[in-house]
Protein backbone atom coordinates (compact mmCIF):
# COMPACT_ATOMS: atom_id res chain seq x y z
CA UNK A 1 0.00 0.00 0.00
CA UNK A 2 1.42 3.36 -1.03
CA UNK A 3 2.48 5.75 1.71
CA UNK A 4 1.81 8.69 -0.63
CA UNK A 5 4.70 10.74 0.66
CA UNK A 6 5.75 12.22 -2.70
CA UNK A 7 4.83 15.84 -3.40
CA UNK A 8 1.32 16.36 -4.75
CA UNK A 9 1.83 17.71 -8.26
CA UNK A 10 1.74 16.39 -11.82
CA UNK A 11 4.94 14.42 -11.66
CA UNK A 12 4.69 10.61 -11.94
CA UNK A 13 7.53 10.06 -9.45
CA UNK A 14 9.46 6.85 -9.29
CA UNK A 15 8.56 6.08 -5.69
CA UNK A 16 5.47 7.43 -3.97
CA UNK A 17 6.81 6.14 -0.63
CA UNK A 18 9.71 8.57 -0.66
CA UNK A 19 9.62 12.11 0.65
CA UNK A 20 11.37 14.14 -2.06
CA UNK A 21 13.30 17.20 -0.83
CA UNK A 22 13.29 19.96 -3.44
CA UNK A 23 16.76 20.81 -4.74
CA UNK A 24 17.40 24.48 -5.45
CA UNK A 25 20.92 24.22 -6.76
CA UNK A 26 24.13 22.21 -6.91
CA UNK A 27 27.64 23.49 -6.31
CA UNK A 28 30.68 21.24 -6.57
CA UNK A 29 30.06 18.08 -4.56
CA UNK A 30 27.10 19.59 -2.71
CA UNK A 31 23.35 19.86 -3.33
CA UNK A 32 21.21 22.48 -1.59
CA UNK A 33 17.48 22.10 -0.94
CA UNK A 34 14.82 24.79 -0.57
CA UNK A 35 14.95 24.49 3.24
CA UNK A 36 18.59 25.55 3.26
CA UNK A 37 19.95 22.04 3.89
CA UNK A 38 23.28 21.11 2.33
CA UNK A 39 23.96 17.53 1.22
CA UNK A 40 27.30 16.03 0.26
CA UNK A 41 26.54 14.06 -2.90
CA UNK A 42 28.50 10.93 -2.01
CA UNK A 43 27.10 8.97 -4.95
CA UNK A 44 27.10 11.64 -7.71
CA UNK A 45 23.39 10.90 -8.24
CA UNK A 46 24.15 7.39 -9.44
CA UNK A 47 27.83 7.75 -10.34
CA UNK A 48 26.92 10.41 -12.90
CA UNK A 49 27.91 13.90 -11.67
CA UNK A 50 31.61 13.04 -11.74
CA UNK A 51 32.85 16.63 -12.07
CA UNK A 52 30.36 17.88 -9.51
CA UNK A 53 27.42 20.22 -9.88
CA UNK A 54 27.05 23.75 -11.25
CA UNK A 55 30.14 23.86 -13.42
CA UNK A 56 30.28 27.39 -14.87
CA UNK A 57 32.49 26.52 -17.84
CA UNK A 58 30.15 23.74 -18.96
CA UNK A 59 27.16 26.06 -18.57
CA UNK A 60 28.82 28.77 -20.70
CA UNK A 61 29.83 26.30 -23.41
CA UNK A 62 26.33 24.78 -23.47
CA UNK A 63 24.64 28.16 -23.95
CA UNK A 64 26.74 29.06 -26.98
CA UNK A 65 26.46 25.60 -28.57
CA UNK A 66 22.69 25.63 -28.05
CA UNK A 67 22.50 28.93 -29.93
CA UNK A 68 24.66 27.62 -32.77
CA UNK A 69 22.99 24.25 -33.36
CA UNK A 70 21.03 22.19 -30.83
CA UNK A 71 19.42 19.48 -32.92
CA UNK A 72 20.06 17.65 -36.16
CA UNK A 73 18.97 14.13 -37.03
CA UNK A 74 21.87 11.71 -37.31
CA UNK A 75 20.17 9.86 -40.16
CA UNK A 76 20.84 12.87 -42.38
CA UNK A 77 23.49 15.27 -41.06
CA UNK A 78 26.85 15.29 -39.37
CA UNK A 79 28.11 18.14 -37.16
CA UNK A 80 31.63 18.95 -35.93
CA UNK A 81 30.62 18.35 -32.28
CA UNK A 82 29.40 14.83 -33.08
CA UNK A 83 32.63 13.96 -34.86
CA UNK A 84 34.81 15.51 -32.15
CA UNK A 85 32.96 13.66 -29.40
CA UNK A 86 33.30 10.32 -31.18
CA UNK A 87 37.00 10.96 -31.77
CA UNK A 88 37.58 11.77 -28.10
CA UNK A 89 35.66 8.71 -26.90
CA UNK A 90 37.70 6.53 -29.25
CA UNK A 91 40.88 8.06 -27.79
CA UNK A 92 39.69 7.22 -24.27
CA UNK A 93 38.64 3.64 -25.05
CA UNK A 94 41.34 0.96 -25.21
CA UNK A 95 42.58 -0.91 -28.29
CA UNK A 96 40.56 -0.76 -31.48
CA UNK A 97 37.28 0.27 -29.88
CA UNK A 98 37.05 3.11 -32.36
CA UNK A 99 33.48 3.40 -33.58
CA UNK A 100 31.01 5.26 -31.40
CA UNK A 101 27.30 4.61 -31.84
CA UNK A 102 25.57 7.37 -29.89
CA UNK A 103 22.47 6.92 -27.71
CA UNK A 104 20.95 8.86 -24.81
CA UNK A 105 21.74 6.72 -21.76
CA UNK A 106 22.94 3.47 -20.28
CA UNK A 107 19.97 1.20 -21.02
CA UNK A 108 19.94 2.32 -24.64
CA UNK A 109 23.68 1.64 -24.78
CA UNK A 110 23.40 -1.98 -23.61
CA UNK A 111 20.27 -2.55 -25.72
CA UNK A 112 22.26 -1.26 -28.70
CA UNK A 113 25.24 -3.49 -27.92
CA UNK A 114 22.96 -6.52 -27.77
CA UNK A 115 21.43 -5.75 -31.17
CA UNK A 116 24.81 -4.88 -32.64
CA UNK A 117 26.11 -8.31 -31.60
CA UNK A 118 23.14 -10.01 -33.27
CA UNK A 119 23.50 -8.02 -36.48
CA UNK A 120 27.24 -8.72 -36.54
CA UNK A 121 26.57 -12.45 -36.83
CA UNK A 122 23.75 -11.97 -39.35
CA UNK A 123 26.06 -9.88 -41.55
CA UNK A 124 28.95 -12.30 -41.15
CA UNK A 125 27.12 -15.65 -41.41
CA UNK A 126 23.79 -14.84 -43.03
CA UNK A 127 20.21 -14.49 -41.79
CA UNK A 128 20.13 -18.19 -40.94
CA UNK A 129 22.65 -17.82 -38.11
CA UNK A 130 21.43 -19.21 -34.80
CA UNK A 131 23.65 -16.89 -32.78
CA UNK A 132 21.41 -14.56 -30.78
CA UNK A 133 21.51 -15.26 -27.03
CA UNK A 134 23.43 -13.01 -24.66
CA UNK A 135 24.85 -14.65 -21.55
CA UNK A 136 24.77 -12.34 -18.54
CA UNK A 137 24.96 -12.70 -14.77
CA UNK A 138 22.95 -12.61 -11.59
CA UNK A 139 23.81 -9.59 -9.44
CA UNK A 140 24.50 -7.50 -12.53
CA UNK A 141 22.69 -4.40 -13.76
CA UNK A 142 22.51 -3.45 -17.43
CA UNK A 143 19.38 -1.28 -17.55
CA UNK A 144 15.61 -1.24 -17.38
CA UNK A 145 14.36 -1.39 -21.00
CA UNK A 146 13.09 -4.86 -21.88
CA UNK A 147 16.23 -5.91 -23.74
CA UNK A 148 18.63 -4.54 -21.16
CA UNK A 149 16.45 -5.82 -18.31
CA UNK A 150 16.62 -9.27 -19.90
CA UNK A 151 20.40 -9.07 -19.36
CA UNK A 152 20.02 -7.59 -15.85
CA UNK A 153 20.27 -10.03 -12.97
CA UNK A 154 18.36 -8.23 -10.21
CA UNK A 155 15.25 -10.19 -9.24
CA UNK A 156 13.28 -7.26 -7.81
CA UNK A 157 13.64 -5.27 -11.02
CA UNK A 158 12.71 -8.25 -13.21
CA UNK A 159 9.85 -9.91 -11.30
CA UNK A 160 6.85 -7.94 -12.58
CA UNK A 161 8.09 -7.94 -16.16
CA UNK A 162 9.31 -11.51 -16.19
CA UNK A 163 6.80 -12.82 -18.78
CA UNK A 164 7.89 -10.05 -21.17
CA UNK A 165 11.64 -10.66 -20.88
CA UNK A 166 13.89 -12.58 -23.22
CA UNK A 167 15.02 -15.76 -21.52
CA UNK A 168 18.79 -15.15 -21.65
CA UNK A 169 21.10 -17.53 -19.76
CA UNK A 170 22.47 -16.24 -16.43
CA UNK A 171 25.64 -17.31 -14.63
CA UNK A 172 26.97 -16.30 -11.17
CA UNK A 173 28.76 -13.00 -10.60
CA UNK A 174 32.37 -12.70 -9.38
CA UNK A 175 30.89 -11.85 -5.98
CA UNK A 176 33.60 -13.23 -3.77
CA UNK A 177 32.02 -12.31 -0.41
CA UNK A 178 29.11 -14.68 -1.11
CA UNK A 179 30.59 -16.89 -3.79
CA UNK A 180 28.66 -20.14 -4.39
CA UNK A 181 31.82 -22.23 -4.77
CA UNK A 182 33.20 -21.89 -1.25
CA UNK A 183 36.32 -20.15 -2.57
CA UNK A 184 38.67 -18.66 0.01
CA UNK A 185 40.39 -16.12 -2.24
CA UNK A 186 39.28 -13.61 -4.85
CA UNK A 187 41.57 -15.31 -7.36
CA UNK A 188 39.79 -18.65 -6.84
CA UNK A 189 36.38 -16.99 -7.15
CA UNK A 190 37.52 -15.25 -10.33
CA UNK A 191 38.59 -18.55 -11.88
CA UNK A 192 35.34 -20.31 -10.91
CA UNK A 193 33.26 -17.40 -12.24
CA UNK A 194 35.10 -17.53 -15.58
CA UNK A 195 34.75 -21.31 -15.76
CA UNK A 196 31.01 -20.85 -15.25
CA UNK A 197 30.94 -18.93 -18.53
CA UNK A 198 32.54 -21.77 -20.44
CA UNK A 199 30.19 -24.31 -18.85
CA UNK A 200 27.15 -22.23 -19.80
CA UNK A 201 28.37 -21.80 -23.38
CA UNK A 202 28.76 -25.57 -23.70
CA UNK A 203 25.32 -26.12 -22.12
CA UNK A 204 23.61 -23.65 -24.47
CA UNK A 205 25.70 -24.47 -27.54
CA UNK A 206 28.16 -21.84 -28.77
CA UNK A 207 26.28 -21.77 -32.09
CA UNK A 208 23.37 -20.09 -30.20
CA UNK A 209 25.38 -17.47 -28.29
CA UNK A 210 26.10 -14.04 -29.74
CA UNK A 211 27.64 -12.32 -26.74
CA UNK A 212 28.59 -12.31 -23.10
CA UNK A 213 28.03 -9.08 -21.16
CA UNK A 214 29.74 -8.12 -17.92
CA UNK A 215 30.54 -5.03 -15.89
CA UNK A 216 34.24 -4.51 -15.14
CA UNK A 217 33.49 -3.30 -11.61
CA UNK A 218 29.92 -3.96 -10.49
CA UNK A 219 27.62 -1.01 -9.86
CA UNK A 220 24.06 -0.97 -8.52
CA UNK A 221 23.63 -4.75 -8.19
CA UNK A 222 26.62 -5.50 -6.00
CA UNK A 223 28.57 -2.26 -5.68
CA UNK A 224 32.33 -2.36 -5.83
CA UNK A 225 32.62 -6.10 -6.56
CA UNK A 226 35.42 -6.88 -8.98
CA UNK A 227 37.51 -9.90 -9.94
CA UNK A 228 41.24 -10.39 -10.35
CA UNK A 229 42.92 -9.99 -13.74
CA UNK A 230 42.67 -13.74 -14.28
CA UNK A 231 38.90 -13.49 -14.69
CA UNK A 232 39.06 -11.15 -17.65
CA UNK A 233 42.02 -12.95 -19.20
CA UNK A 234 40.05 -16.21 -19.06
CA UNK A 235 36.81 -14.58 -20.26
CA UNK A 236 38.59 -13.00 -23.23
CA UNK A 237 40.09 -16.37 -24.15
CA UNK A 238 36.77 -18.22 -23.74
CA UNK A 239 34.95 -15.69 -25.93
CA UNK A 240 37.62 -16.04 -28.62
CA UNK A 241 37.58 -19.83 -28.40
CA UNK A 242 33.80 -20.10 -28.84
CA UNK A 243 33.39 -17.18 -31.27
CA UNK A 244 31.37 -15.01 -28.92
CA UNK A 245 31.50 -11.22 -28.66
CA UNK A 246 32.56 -9.76 -25.32
CA UNK A 247 30.54 -6.73 -24.26
CA UNK A 248 31.91 -4.81 -21.27
CA UNK A 249 29.36 -2.51 -19.66
CA UNK A 250 31.19 0.61 -18.48
CA UNK A 251 28.08 2.72 -18.04
CA UNK A 252 28.93 3.27 -14.37
CA UNK A 253 32.62 2.39 -14.17
CA UNK A 254 33.73 4.41 -17.21
CA UNK A 255 35.39 7.80 -17.67
CA UNK A 256 37.67 7.76 -14.65
CA UNK A 257 35.30 6.57 -11.93
CA UNK A 258 37.53 3.66 -10.86
CA UNK A 259 40.85 5.51 -11.13
CA UNK A 260 41.54 4.28 -14.68
CA UNK A 261 39.93 5.62 -17.83
CA UNK A 262 37.69 2.54 -17.83
CA UNK A 263 37.15 -0.22 -15.31
CA UNK A 264 38.44 -2.78 -17.80
CA UNK A 265 41.81 -0.97 -17.93
CA UNK A 266 42.55 -2.48 -14.50
CA UNK A 267 42.38 -5.90 -16.11
CA UNK A 268 44.31 -5.37 -19.34
CA UNK A 269 41.99 -6.91 -21.93
CA UNK A 270 39.96 -5.33 -24.73
CA UNK A 271 36.28 -6.07 -25.29
CA UNK A 272 34.60 -6.22 -28.70
CA UNK A 273 31.92 -3.73 -27.70
CA UNK A 274 31.94 -1.33 -24.77
CA UNK A 275 28.88 0.47 -23.43
CA UNK A 276 29.22 3.92 -21.86
CA UNK A 277 27.01 6.74 -20.52
CA UNK A 278 26.85 8.58 -17.15
CA UNK A 279 30.43 9.96 -16.71
CA UNK A 280 30.65 10.64 -20.44
CA UNK A 281 28.86 13.95 -19.86
CA UNK A 282 28.77 13.86 -16.03
CA UNK A 283 25.03 14.54 -16.09
CA UNK A 284 25.25 17.86 -17.94
CA UNK A 285 23.28 16.24 -20.76
CA UNK A 286 21.82 12.77 -21.37
CA UNK A 287 24.18 10.78 -23.58
CA UNK A 288 25.63 7.29 -23.95
CA UNK A 289 27.15 5.06 -26.58
CA UNK A 290 27.95 1.55 -27.69
CA UNK A 291 31.54 1.57 -28.92
CA UNK A 292 32.41 -1.11 -31.47
CA UNK A 293 35.80 -2.52 -32.41
CA UNK A 294 37.18 -2.75 -35.97
CA UNK A 295 35.85 -6.25 -36.58
CA UNK A 296 32.27 -5.44 -35.58
CA UNK A 297 32.25 -2.11 -37.43
CA UNK A 298 33.88 -3.46 -40.58
CA UNK A 299 31.62 -6.50 -40.73
CA UNK A 300 28.38 -4.54 -40.47
CA UNK A 301 29.24 -1.18 -41.98
CA UNK A 302 31.99 -1.81 -44.56
CA UNK A 303 31.91 -5.41 -45.76
CA UNK A 304 28.22 -5.88 -44.92
CA UNK A 305 25.02 -4.01 -45.69
CA UNK A 306 26.42 -0.73 -44.33
CA UNK A 307 23.33 -0.10 -42.24
CA UNK A 308 22.88 -0.85 -38.58
CA UNK A 309 19.14 -1.45 -38.25
CA UNK A 310 18.63 0.59 -35.10
CA UNK A 311 18.57 4.24 -33.99
CA UNK A 312 16.89 6.80 -31.74
CA UNK A 313 15.82 10.37 -32.43
CA UNK A 314 18.21 11.92 -29.90
CA UNK A 315 21.17 9.73 -30.85
CA UNK A 316 24.14 11.87 -31.85
CA UNK A 317 22.49 15.05 -30.73
CA UNK A 318 24.98 17.83 -31.59
CA UNK A 319 24.35 19.66 -28.32
CA UNK A 320 24.80 16.57 -26.16
CA UNK A 321 27.87 15.50 -28.12
CA UNK A 322 29.41 18.95 -27.74
CA UNK A 323 28.74 19.01 -24.01
CA UNK A 324 30.14 15.48 -23.52
CA UNK A 325 33.26 16.38 -25.51
CA UNK A 326 33.72 19.53 -23.43
CA UNK A 327 33.28 17.60 -20.18
CA UNK A 328 35.70 14.80 -21.19
CA UNK A 329 38.26 17.45 -22.13
CA UNK A 330 37.84 19.05 -18.72
CA UNK A 331 38.37 15.71 -16.97
CA UNK A 332 41.58 15.26 -18.99
CA UNK A 333 42.89 18.78 -18.39
CA UNK A 334 42.23 18.74 -14.66
CA UNK A 335 43.68 15.27 -14.10
CA UNK A 336 40.54 13.97 -12.37
CA UNK A 337 41.24 10.32 -13.25
CA UNK A 338 44.45 10.42 -11.22
CA UNK A 339 42.52 12.20 -8.47
CA UNK A 340 40.03 9.30 -8.40
CA UNK A 341 42.95 6.94 -7.75
CA UNK A 342 44.46 9.09 -5.00
CA UNK A 343 41.23 9.98 -3.23
CA UNK A 344 39.88 6.45 -3.77
CA UNK A 345 42.86 4.96 -1.93
CA UNK A 346 42.52 7.53 0.84
CA UNK A 347 38.77 6.90 1.15
CA UNK A 348 39.25 3.12 1.25
CA UNK A 349 41.81 3.48 4.02
CA UNK A 350 39.37 5.58 6.06
CA UNK A 351 36.43 3.27 5.39
CA UNK A 352 38.29 0.28 6.80
CA UNK A 353 37.66 1.79 10.25
CA UNK A 354 33.94 1.10 9.74
CA UNK A 355 34.49 -2.64 10.30
CA UNK A 356 34.30 -1.78 14.03
CA UNK A 357 30.52 -1.54 13.53
CA UNK A 358 29.09 -5.06 13.53
CA UNK A 359 26.65 -4.38 10.67
CA UNK A 360 29.48 -3.75 8.21
CA UNK A 361 30.05 -7.00 6.32
CA UNK A 362 32.28 -6.02 3.43
CA UNK A 363 33.84 -2.88 2.00
CA UNK A 364 35.09 -3.25 -1.58
CA UNK A 365 35.78 -1.27 -4.70
CA UNK A 366 38.18 0.38 -7.08
CA UNK A 367 39.02 4.09 -7.15
CA UNK A 368 35.95 6.09 -6.22
CA UNK A 369 33.50 3.25 -6.93
CA UNK A 370 33.05 1.71 -3.51
CA UNK A 371 30.43 -0.57 -2.02
CA UNK A 372 29.54 -1.38 1.58
CA UNK A 373 27.47 -4.47 2.31
CA UNK A 374 25.57 -4.68 5.60
CA UNK A 375 24.95 -7.83 7.62
CA UNK A 376 23.21 -8.86 10.81
CA UNK A 377 26.17 -10.97 11.81
CA UNK A 378 29.71 -10.19 10.69
CA UNK A 379 31.01 -13.68 11.49
CA UNK A 380 28.30 -15.70 9.71
CA UNK A 381 27.47 -13.03 7.03
CA UNK A 382 23.78 -13.52 7.89
CA UNK A 383 21.87 -10.76 6.08
CA UNK A 384 19.13 -8.62 7.60
CA UNK A 385 15.51 -9.56 6.95
CA UNK A 386 13.94 -7.58 4.11
CA UNK A 387 11.51 -6.02 6.61
CA UNK A 388 14.39 -4.54 8.62
CA UNK A 389 14.97 -2.22 5.66
CA UNK A 390 18.54 -1.48 6.65
CA UNK A 391 19.33 0.08 3.27
CA UNK A 392 16.37 2.44 3.75
CA UNK A 393 17.53 3.32 7.28
CA UNK A 394 21.08 4.03 6.09
CA UNK A 395 19.72 6.25 3.31
CA UNK A 396 17.43 8.23 5.61
CA UNK A 397 20.00 8.51 8.41
CA UNK A 398 22.59 9.60 5.87
CA UNK A 399 20.34 12.40 4.67
CA UNK A 400 19.88 13.55 8.26
CA UNK A 401 23.70 13.68 8.48
CA UNK A 402 23.87 15.62 5.22
CA UNK A 403 25.24 12.84 3.02
CA UNK A 404 23.65 11.11 0.03
CA UNK A 405 24.45 7.44 -0.59
CA UNK A 406 23.03 5.10 -3.24
CA UNK A 407 21.18 2.13 -1.69
CA UNK A 408 20.48 -1.26 -3.21
CA UNK A 409 19.56 -4.76 -2.19
CA UNK A 410 18.79 -8.36 -3.03
CA UNK A 411 22.34 -9.55 -3.68
CA UNK A 412 22.05 -12.50 -1.26
CA UNK A 413 19.07 -14.33 -2.75
CA UNK A 414 17.16 -11.85 -4.87
CA UNK A 415 15.40 -10.36 -1.84
CA UNK A 416 17.77 -10.09 1.14
CA UNK A 417 21.05 -8.18 1.14
CA UNK A 418 21.57 -4.48 1.92
CA UNK A 419 24.30 -2.39 0.40
CA UNK A 420 25.22 1.15 -0.55
CA UNK A 421 27.35 2.62 -3.30
CA UNK A 422 29.76 5.40 -2.38
CA UNK A 423 30.81 7.20 -5.56
CA UNK A 424 31.41 10.91 -4.95
CA UNK A 425 32.44 13.28 -7.76
CA UNK A 426 35.95 12.35 -8.89
CA UNK A 427 37.16 15.91 -8.34
CA UNK A 428 36.57 15.53 -4.58
CA UNK A 429 39.37 16.89 -2.38
CA UNK A 430 41.10 15.12 0.53
CA UNK A 431 39.34 17.40 3.03
CA UNK A 432 36.00 16.56 1.45
CA UNK A 433 36.82 12.84 1.68
CA UNK A 434 37.35 13.40 5.42
CA UNK A 435 33.98 15.11 5.63
CA UNK A 436 32.33 12.27 3.69
CA UNK A 437 33.93 9.57 5.84
CA UNK A 438 32.96 11.34 9.09
CA UNK A 439 29.33 11.77 8.04
CA UNK A 440 29.19 8.16 6.84
CA UNK A 441 30.60 6.90 10.13
CA UNK A 442 27.96 8.83 12.12
CA UNK A 443 25.30 7.38 9.78
CA UNK A 444 26.47 3.79 10.19
CA UNK A 445 26.98 4.11 13.95
CA UNK A 446 23.42 5.35 14.41
CA UNK A 447 21.95 2.76 12.03
CA UNK A 448 23.85 0.03 13.87
CA UNK A 449 22.24 1.10 17.15
CA UNK A 450 18.81 1.10 15.47
CA UNK A 451 19.19 -2.19 13.61
CA UNK A 452 20.76 -4.52 16.19
C1 LIG B 1 26.35 -0.83 -15.48
C2 LIG B 1 25.09 -0.15 -15.90
N1 LIG B 1 24.54 -0.42 -17.08
C3 LIG B 1 23.40 0.18 -17.51
C4 LIG B 1 22.75 1.10 -16.72
C5 LIG B 1 21.49 1.76 -17.19
O1 LIG B 1 21.73 3.08 -17.45
P1 LIG B 1 20.52 4.14 -17.53
O2 LIG B 1 19.94 4.24 -16.16
O3 LIG B 1 21.20 5.40 -18.00
O4 LIG B 1 19.55 3.64 -18.52
C6 LIG B 1 23.30 1.43 -15.47
C7 LIG B 1 22.63 2.40 -14.58
O5 LIG B 1 22.89 2.53 -13.43
C8 LIG B 1 24.49 0.80 -15.04
O6 LIG B 1 25.04 1.06 -13.86
PDB file of N, CA, C and O and ligand atoms in Angstrom, residues 46 105-108 110 141-144 215 219-220 249-252 277-278 406, ligand 1:
ATOM      1  N   UNK A  46      23.887   8.834  -9.365  1.00  0.00           N
ATOM      2  CA  UNK A  46      24.155   7.387  -9.438  1.00  0.00           C
ATOM      3  C   UNK A  46      25.439   7.222 -10.243  1.00  0.00           C
ATOM      4  O   UNK A  46      25.439   6.683 -11.337  1.00  0.00           O
ATOM      5  N   UNK A 105      21.555   7.169 -23.139  1.00  0.00           N
ATOM      6  CA  UNK A 105      21.735   6.724 -21.758  1.00  0.00           C
ATOM      7  C   UNK A 105      22.208   5.286 -21.706  1.00  0.00           C
ATOM      8  O   UNK A 105      22.431   4.647 -22.748  1.00  0.00           O
ATOM      9  N   UNK A 106      22.341   4.777 -20.492  1.00  0.00           N
ATOM     10  CA  UNK A 106      22.943   3.468 -20.275  1.00  0.00           C
ATOM     11  C   UNK A 106      22.116   2.305 -20.808  1.00  0.00           C
ATOM     12  O   UNK A 106      22.657   1.370 -21.413  1.00  0.00           O
ATOM     13  N   UNK A 107      20.802   2.325 -20.562  1.00  0.00           N
ATOM     14  CA  UNK A 107      19.970   1.204 -21.022  1.00  0.00           C
ATOM     15  C   UNK A 107      19.964   1.138 -22.541  1.00  0.00           C
ATOM     16  O   UNK A 107      20.028   0.050 -23.132  1.00  0.00           O
ATOM     17  N   UNK A 108      19.891   2.295 -23.169  1.00  0.00           N
ATOM     18  CA  UNK A 108      19.939   2.324 -24.639  1.00  0.00           C
ATOM     19  C   UNK A 108      21.287   1.809 -25.135  1.00  0.00           C
ATOM     20  O   UNK A 108      21.373   1.184 -26.200  1.00  0.00           O
ATOM     21  N   UNK A 110      23.283  -0.509 -23.690  1.00  0.00           N
ATOM     22  CA  UNK A 110      23.401  -1.977 -23.608  1.00  0.00           C
ATOM     23  C   UNK A 110      22.424  -2.648 -24.579  1.00  0.00           C
ATOM     24  O   UNK A 110      22.732  -3.679 -25.165  1.00  0.00           O
ATOM     25  N   UNK A 141      23.705  -5.324 -13.255  1.00  0.00           N
ATOM     26  CA  UNK A 141      22.686  -4.398 -13.762  1.00  0.00           C
ATOM     27  C   UNK A 141      23.115  -3.845 -15.112  1.00  0.00           C
ATOM     28  O   UNK A 141      24.218  -3.319 -15.262  1.00  0.00           O
ATOM     29  N   UNK A 142      22.206  -3.978 -16.092  1.00  0.00           N
ATOM     30  CA  UNK A 142      22.506  -3.450 -17.429  1.00  0.00           C
ATOM     31  C   UNK A 142      21.403  -2.546 -17.946  1.00  0.00           C
ATOM     32  O   UNK A 142      21.425  -2.173 -19.122  1.00  0.00           O
ATOM     33  N   UNK A 143      20.409  -2.222 -17.117  1.00  0.00           N
ATOM     34  CA  UNK A 143      19.379  -1.281 -17.549  1.00  0.00           C
ATOM     35  C   UNK A 143      17.973  -1.807 -17.356  1.00  0.00           C
ATOM     36  O   UNK A 143      17.764  -2.962 -16.958  1.00  0.00           O
ATOM     37  N   UNK A 144      17.015  -0.955 -17.672  1.00  0.00           N
ATOM     38  CA  UNK A 144      15.606  -1.243 -17.380  1.00  0.00           C
ATOM     39  C   UNK A 144      14.705  -1.373 -18.603  1.00  0.00           C
ATOM     40  O   UNK A 144      13.518  -1.651 -18.458  1.00  0.00           O
ATOM     41  N   UNK A 215      29.937  -6.280 -16.366  1.00  0.00           N
ATOM     42  CA  UNK A 215      30.542  -5.030 -15.894  1.00  0.00           C
ATOM     43  C   UNK A 215      31.999  -5.338 -15.542  1.00  0.00           C
ATOM     44  O   UNK A 215      32.331  -6.487 -15.234  1.00  0.00           O
ATOM     45  N   UNK A 219      28.263  -2.219 -10.374  1.00  0.00           N
ATOM     46  CA  UNK A 219      27.617  -1.008  -9.860  1.00  0.00           C
ATOM     47  C   UNK A 219      26.450  -1.325  -8.951  1.00  0.00           C
ATOM     48  O   UNK A 219      26.616  -1.958  -7.901  1.00  0.00           O
ATOM     49  N   UNK A 220      25.255  -0.951  -9.384  1.00  0.00           N
ATOM     50  CA  UNK A 220      24.064  -0.973  -8.521  1.00  0.00           C
ATOM     51  C   UNK A 220      23.765  -2.348  -7.914  1.00  0.00           C
ATOM     52  O   UNK A 220      23.272  -2.434  -6.785  1.00  0.00           O
ATOM     53  N   UNK A 249      30.272  -3.600 -19.994  1.00  0.00           N
ATOM     54  CA  UNK A 249      29.359  -2.507 -19.665  1.00  0.00           C
ATOM     55  C   UNK A 249      30.060  -1.545 -18.705  1.00  0.00           C
ATOM     56  O   UNK A 249      30.230  -1.839 -17.525  1.00  0.00           O
ATOM     57  N   UNK A 250      30.471  -0.413 -19.255  1.00  0.00           N
ATOM     58  CA  UNK A 250      31.192   0.605 -18.479  1.00  0.00           C
ATOM     59  C   UNK A 250      30.300   1.810 -18.200  1.00  0.00           C
ATOM     60  O   UNK A 250      30.808   2.916 -17.977  1.00  0.00           O
ATOM     61  N   UNK A 251      29.000   1.597 -18.236  1.00  0.00           N
ATOM     62  CA  UNK A 251      28.077   2.721 -18.036  1.00  0.00           C
ATOM     63  C   UNK A 251      28.363   3.421 -16.705  1.00  0.00           C
ATOM     64  O   UNK A 251      28.390   4.649 -16.636  1.00  0.00           O
ATOM     65  N   UNK A 252      28.627   2.641 -15.654  1.00  0.00           N
ATOM     66  CA  UNK A 252      28.927   3.270 -14.370  1.00  0.00           C
ATOM     67  C   UNK A 252      30.426   3.408 -14.123  1.00  0.00           C
ATOM     68  O   UNK A 252      30.889   4.396 -13.566  1.00  0.00           O
ATOM     69  N   UNK A 277      28.027   5.679 -20.706  1.00  0.00           N
ATOM     70  CA  UNK A 277      27.015   6.744 -20.519  1.00  0.00           C
ATOM     71  C   UNK A 277      27.473   7.599 -19.327  1.00  0.00           C
ATOM     72  O   UNK A 277      28.648   7.943 -19.255  1.00  0.00           O
ATOM     73  N   UNK A 278      26.572   7.889 -18.407  1.00  0.00           N
ATOM     74  CA  UNK A 278      26.850   8.584 -17.146  1.00  0.00           C
ATOM     75  C   UNK A 278      28.045   9.564 -17.179  1.00  0.00           C
ATOM     76  O   UNK A 278      27.892  10.714 -17.545  1.00  0.00           O
ATOM     77  N   UNK A 406      23.908   5.768  -2.269  1.00  0.00           N
ATOM     78  CA  UNK A 406      23.033   5.099  -3.245  1.00  0.00           C
ATOM     79  C   UNK A 406      22.730   3.683  -2.743  1.00  0.00           C
ATOM     80  O   UNK A 406      23.616   2.826  -2.724  1.00  0.00           O
TER      81      UNK A 406
HETATM   82  C1  LIG B   1      26.346  -0.834 -15.482  1.00  0.00           C
HETATM   83  C2  LIG B   1      25.088  -0.147 -15.896  1.00  0.00           C
HETATM   84  N1  LIG B   1      24.537  -0.423 -17.083  1.00  0.00           N
HETATM   85  C3  LIG B   1      23.400   0.176 -17.514  1.00  0.00           C
HETATM   86  C4  LIG B   1      22.750   1.098 -16.718  1.00  0.00           C
HETATM   87  C5  LIG B   1      21.486   1.756 -17.186  1.00  0.00           C
HETATM   88  O1  LIG B   1      21.733   3.075 -17.450  1.00  0.00           O
HETATM   89  P1  LIG B   1      20.519   4.144 -17.531  1.00  0.00           P
HETATM   90  O2  LIG B   1      19.943   4.236 -16.157  1.00  0.00           O
HETATM   91  O3  LIG B   1      21.202   5.399 -17.997  1.00  0.00           O
HETATM   92  O4  LIG B   1      19.546   3.641 -18.524  1.00  0.00           O
HETATM   93  C6  LIG B   1      23.301   1.434 -15.472  1.00  0.00           C
HETATM   94  C7  LIG B   1      22.627   2.405 -14.585  1.00  0.00           C
HETATM   95  O5  LIG B   1      22.890   2.530 -13.429  1.00  0.00           O
HETATM   96  C8  LIG B   1      24.494   0.799 -15.042  1.00  0.00           C
HETATM   97  O6  LIG B   1      25.043   1.063 -13.864  1.00  0.00           O
END
